[in-house]
């Protein structure tokens, strides 16, 4: 049996558009490591009756419910009361927990507010989950064979509590053997182009695995999940056969497996080859550098990234010719070429890449519309410059050209 | 009456940790513009019975339910069937819609797959919502005075469909007068420090407004929402009084209102003063440049951002002295100072800011642990360099120091 986890996220801010949830992805990936899965998730407002009714409705034997948010000291933090209502018990004051809270405040040379006292109340029968990063302890309580784990909302508090106390409890509840799953990441191909090519292959594996395609900005992720627990070694072998088939059909469109990002995979390729990279950005404004340096160890191959936003800085830092800027403008094949070649020459990197264009929403003209972008690669073989008019808003245009120039480099590294 | 919207997001990928939802925030913010709000949201797997049961359970008179995802051509796209089940009608083939789909494919010089035919089926009684960015039309259908709007999952398809057809229908259902709401954004102060200071002020306004505090990486957002529709002018005036009180208590910790981000607010200040900025990044790797250039018009004040990741590039682009690197190391007060002064001198910007440090997870030593960061500001008044050891993982450390150096600049611009 696969462990069944439901998630209830409490907070007006998630429903009002103020905040984007990050817990669900974290919890989903975490419970997957022990072969459990989130079967449903519910986002509810800071409303005692609604929270209580939702908890009550979702209680099932052999299920775990993770509730997050609303454990703070203020009057709109009512999750404690609501969960107690939902399982039909009262709250109890825990002197030991109050002492602990006073101690935390003392550590910051402060004394707790009277309102913090609320954080020492728990539904009867709860096991307290210590919180090393805040003043709100969590708790776990059982009802009808269902485990209800209640955790504070801030990620830096919830995450360690999930990873230790809650995960341990889930392991003893569900067992610890994960379902086999693997993700194959592709680039430079859309879902509609991929689907007919891989249909036959997918058909051969559908009895053993669920196969889903998830489009992202530069390609498609193909996710394989075993339909049932079984001989893990055998499943891995079959998945390997699937991967071979996929790579045979799609070639280097398949850039990697797992959760490793495209920029990190490019970094791995550079590190393996002992080569280096330097970046010259205009419209992307640091996005490429940021995405490359998200990966630990990127200082091994990334030498520098110059965001030359003004014309003067293109001249000063990249050696772009004033005449080129004057004759062709900053958004041109010529300037993009000089940027790529310039950053490469200045840093001595194996490869130089560059972007220039009009991200919008303003700055477009009839000849050079919003979305027009040039992106280039300089190497020992000279420069290769491409251009595209990308649709979408400012963010999308910037993301697309960042992906496109990295793809240009990727193709160079894999062909 | 406030319009009540529920959201049902369909997709295994949201529950398995593969993908982070972006729809809820978008829909929440959008319906707020017409005074409606999301009252609950549910995330369910690609399972016909579960989707159908969830739709059925959430139907209420005068409610709108937005369902997203599972309208594609593949066998696991079963939202059409599930919604029809949930409201108790059958699917009908729409010849006109099939012709439209064939036309879309023709536009790309392709012919549709037989499987695409499924996308021309709709629950009986549906109004079709055209999709200008994909092959899956959406639809709206009524049941028991409840509107059910069903849209494809990809954001670039869902968003325009929500903004036009669905929003128009919601307006005629709920009326178009928004609830008054405003967000006051603060920086450089934590929730626990803010709470006791603002308690009295909040108390004075709690009868008219709900007031919530949302901590973010560099401060707290205070969100004021009118408890009921009313004289908008009067509510605005009262909110103005609240803002005056907040600013009196917190001073320039209050950096702005609405959804404008901190980097954009700094940009506004620079533009207003006719001043310019240049950035020298090390551990932040482009994050600061990226966040500044997220704002349209940033080319007016941002001259350049040099990500000098290697020691050589610090010398080459920023004029950092080799001796400083040798004597103190790249992560030092001295090098951070030379970076800020160097980028300012090279670009002629009014201000230069810089970061250097150890983002981790590797590279820390006993003297220079992971999280150690230096950040600095150079101006006509010389350089001001600060250092901190930030807790957290690589991403958190990078975000915190980016925020900290922008805060240093903000204080310079506002004091």
Tab-separated table of N, CA, C and O in Angstrom, chain B residues 338-380:
chain	number	residue	atom	x	y	z
B	338	UNK	N	36.889	47.482	-2.311
B	338	UNK	CA	37.465	47.764	-3.634
B	338	UNK	C	36.482	47.430	-4.762
B	338	UNK	O	36.504	48.080	-5.814
B	339	UNK	N	35.651	46.433	-4.526
B	339	UNK	CA	34.633	46.087	-5.541
B	339	UNK	C	33.621	47.223	-5.704
B	339	UNK	O	33.287	47.631	-6.822
B	340	UNK	N	33.103	47.718	-4.579
B	340	UNK	CA	32.095	48.791	-4.631
B	340	UNK	C	32.692	50.060	-5.238
B	340	UNK	O	32.095	50.689	-6.121
B	341	UNK	N	33.898	50.418	-4.755
B	341	UNK	CA	34.552	51.627	-5.276
B	341	UNK	C	34.924	51.438	-6.742
B	341	UNK	O	34.791	52.366	-7.557
B	342	UNK	N	35.368	50.215	-7.082
B	342	UNK	CA	35.812	49.939	-8.443
B	342	UNK	C	34.695	50.037	-9.464
B	342	UNK	O	34.840	50.692	-10.505
B	343	UNK	N	33.559	49.415	-9.181
B	343	UNK	CA	32.465	49.443	-10.158
B	343	UNK	C	31.932	50.868	-10.297
B	343	UNK	O	31.549	51.294	-11.389
B	344	UNK	N	31.962	51.605	-9.187
B	344	UNK	CA	31.490	53.001	-9.240
B	344	UNK	C	32.423	53.837	-10.126
B	344	UNK	O	31.969	54.588	-10.990
B	345	UNK	N	33.728	53.662	-9.930
B	345	UNK	CA	34.699	54.438	-10.699
B	345	UNK	C	34.641	54.079	-12.185
B	345	UNK	O	34.657	54.949	-13.057
B	346	UNK	N	34.541	52.780	-12.482
B	346	UNK	CA	34.566	52.348	-13.885
B	346	UNK	C	33.348	52.807	-14.674
B	346	UNK	O	33.409	52.973	-15.890
B	347	UNK	N	32.207	52.912	-13.963
B	347	UNK	CA	30.976	53.255	-14.674
B	347	UNK	C	30.587	54.720	-14.509
B	347	UNK	O	29.745	55.217	-15.256
B	348	UNK	N	31.188	55.385	-13.516
B	348	UNK	CA	30.778	56.763	-13.236
B	348	UNK	C	29.400	56.847	-12.610
B	348	UNK	O	28.744	57.895	-12.643
B	349	UNK	N	28.924	55.747	-12.009
B	349	UNK	CA	27.601	55.746	-11.380
B	349	UNK	C	27.623	56.559	-10.086
B	349	UNK	O	28.673	56.714	-9.456
B	350	UNK	N	26.445	57.055	-9.687
B	350	UNK	CA	26.341	57.763	-8.415
B	350	UNK	C	26.667	56.829	-7.248
B	350	UNK	O	27.339	57.211	-6.297
B	351	UNK	N	26.175	55.602	-7.353
B	351	UNK	CA	26.393	54.624	-6.292
B	351	UNK	C	26.948	53.318	-6.859
B	351	UNK	O	26.558	52.891	-7.945
B	352	UNK	N	27.839	52.707	-6.112
B	352	UNK	CA	28.282	51.356	-6.419
B	352	UNK	C	27.955	50.467	-5.226
B	352	UNK	O	28.159	50.879	-4.086
B	353	UNK	N	27.408	49.297	-5.483
B	353	UNK	CA	27.177	48.355	-4.378
B	353	UNK	C	27.868	47.034	-4.697
B	353	UNK	O	28.088	46.704	-5.866
B	354	UNK	N	28.220	46.306	-3.655
B	354	UNK	CA	28.984	45.073	-3.878
B	354	UNK	C	28.641	44.008	-2.846
B	354	UNK	O	28.201	44.322	-1.747
B	355	UNK	N	28.828	42.758	-3.250
B	355	UNK	CA	28.672	41.625	-2.330
B	355	UNK	C	29.812	40.640	-2.541
B	355	UNK	O	30.254	40.422	-3.660
B	356	UNK	N	30.269	40.048	-1.455
B	356	UNK	CA	31.179	38.913	-1.553
B	356	UNK	C	30.955	38.042	-0.322
B	356	UNK	O	30.579	38.551	0.734
B	357	UNK	N	31.117	36.748	-0.469
B	357	UNK	CA	30.854	35.876	0.670
B	357	UNK	C	30.846	34.424	0.269
B	357	UNK	O	31.204	34.068	-0.857
B	358	UNK	N	30.429	33.586	1.204
B	358	UNK	CA	30.432	32.140	0.987
B	358	UNK	C	28.994	31.628	1.092
B	358	UNK	O	28.427	31.549	2.178
B	359	UNK	N	28.426	31.309	-0.077
B	359	UNK	CA	27.011	30.910	-0.114
B	359	UNK	C	26.823	29.457	0.302
B	359	UNK	O	25.735	29.066	0.711
B	360	UNK	N	27.869	28.670	0.178
B	360	UNK	CA	27.781	27.263	0.546
B	360	UNK	C	27.184	26.424	-0.566
B	360	UNK	O	26.940	26.938	-1.649
B	361	UNK	N	26.932	25.136	-0.384
B	361	UNK	CA	27.138	24.435	0.890
B	361	UNK	C	28.611	24.172	1.221
B	361	UNK	O	28.948	23.956	2.370
B	362	UNK	N	29.505	24.237	0.216
B	362	UNK	CA	30.928	24.005	0.477
B	362	UNK	C	31.690	25.330	0.512
B	362	UNK	O	31.132	26.374	0.237
B	363	UNK	N	32.966	25.252	0.814
B	363	UNK	CA	33.821	26.430	0.732
B	363	UNK	C	33.998	27.156	2.051
B	363	UNK	O	34.732	28.128	2.129
B	364	UNK	N	33.315	26.703	3.105
B	364	UNK	CA	33.479	27.359	4.397
B	364	UNK	C	34.725	26.866	5.121
B	364	UNK	O	35.197	25.755	4.883
B	365	UNK	N	35.295	27.728	5.972
B	365	UNK	CA	36.408	27.313	6.826
B	365	UNK	C	36.061	27.758	8.254
B	365	UNK	O	35.011	28.360	8.472
B	366	UNK	N	36.953	27.449	9.188
B	366	UNK	CA	36.682	27.830	10.574
B	366	UNK	C	36.617	29.358	10.699
B	366	UNK	O	35.712	29.911	11.327
B	367	UNK	N	37.547	30.036	10.061
B	367	UNK	CA	37.575	31.500	10.130
B	367	UNK	C	36.492	32.142	9.277
B	367	UNK	O	35.963	33.198	9.611
B	368	UNK	N	36.228	31.523	8.138
B	368	UNK	CA	35.234	32.075	7.216
B	368	UNK	C	34.167	31.020	6.939
B	368	UNK	O	34.240	30.296	5.950
B	369	UNK	N	33.161	30.968	7.810
B	369	UNK	CA	32.160	29.909	7.700
B	369	UNK	C	31.183	30.164	6.549
B	369	UNK	O	31.075	31.295	6.066
B	370	UNK	N	30.489	29.114	6.116
B	370	UNK	CA	29.401	29.276	5.156
B	370	UNK	C	28.405	30.285	5.729
B	370	UNK	O	28.063	30.234	6.904
B	371	UNK	N	27.984	31.217	4.899
B	371	UNK	CA	27.041	32.244	5.342
B	371	UNK	C	27.704	33.580	5.616
B	371	UNK	O	27.027	34.607	5.713
B	372	UNK	N	29.060	33.569	5.731
B	372	UNK	CA	29.760	34.838	5.945
B	372	UNK	C	29.674	35.695	4.681
B	372	UNK	O	30.008	35.241	3.594
B	373	UNK	N	29.209	36.912	4.837
B	373	UNK	CA	29.059	37.788	3.677
B	373	UNK	C	29.499	39.202	4.035
B	373	UNK	O	29.292	39.671	5.152
B	374	UNK	N	30.110	39.857	3.059
B	374	UNK	CA	30.395	41.284	3.147
B	374	UNK	C	29.561	41.976	2.084
B	374	UNK	O	29.403	41.453	0.979
B	375	UNK	N	29.014	43.142	2.432
B	375	UNK	CA	28.268	43.893	1.431
B	375	UNK	C	28.534	45.376	1.646
B	375	UNK	O	28.697	45.824	2.780
B	376	UNK	N	28.623	46.109	0.542
B	376	UNK	CA	29.089	47.478	0.673
B	376	UNK	C	28.448	48.444	-0.293
B	376	UNK	O	27.854	48.055	-1.307
B	377	UNK	N	28.577	49.707	0.064
B	377	UNK	CA	28.029	50.804	-0.724
B	377	UNK	C	29.110	51.859	-0.904
B	377	UNK	O	29.731	52.285	0.066
B	378	UNK	N	29.346	52.260	-2.144
B	378	UNK	CA	30.282	53.353	-2.413
B	378	UNK	C	29.506	54.537	-2.967
B	378	UNK	O	28.635	54.377	-3.815
B	379	UNK	N	29.825	55.709	-2.436
B	379	UNK	CA	29.172	56.933	-2.913
B	379	UNK	C	30.162	58.089	-2.766
B	379	UNK	O	31.329	57.873	-2.420
B	380	UNK	N	29.701	59.301	-2.992
B	380	UNK	CA	30.539	60.480	-2.784
B	380	UNK	C	31.083	60.560	-1.365
B	380	UNK	O	32.123	61.186	-1.127
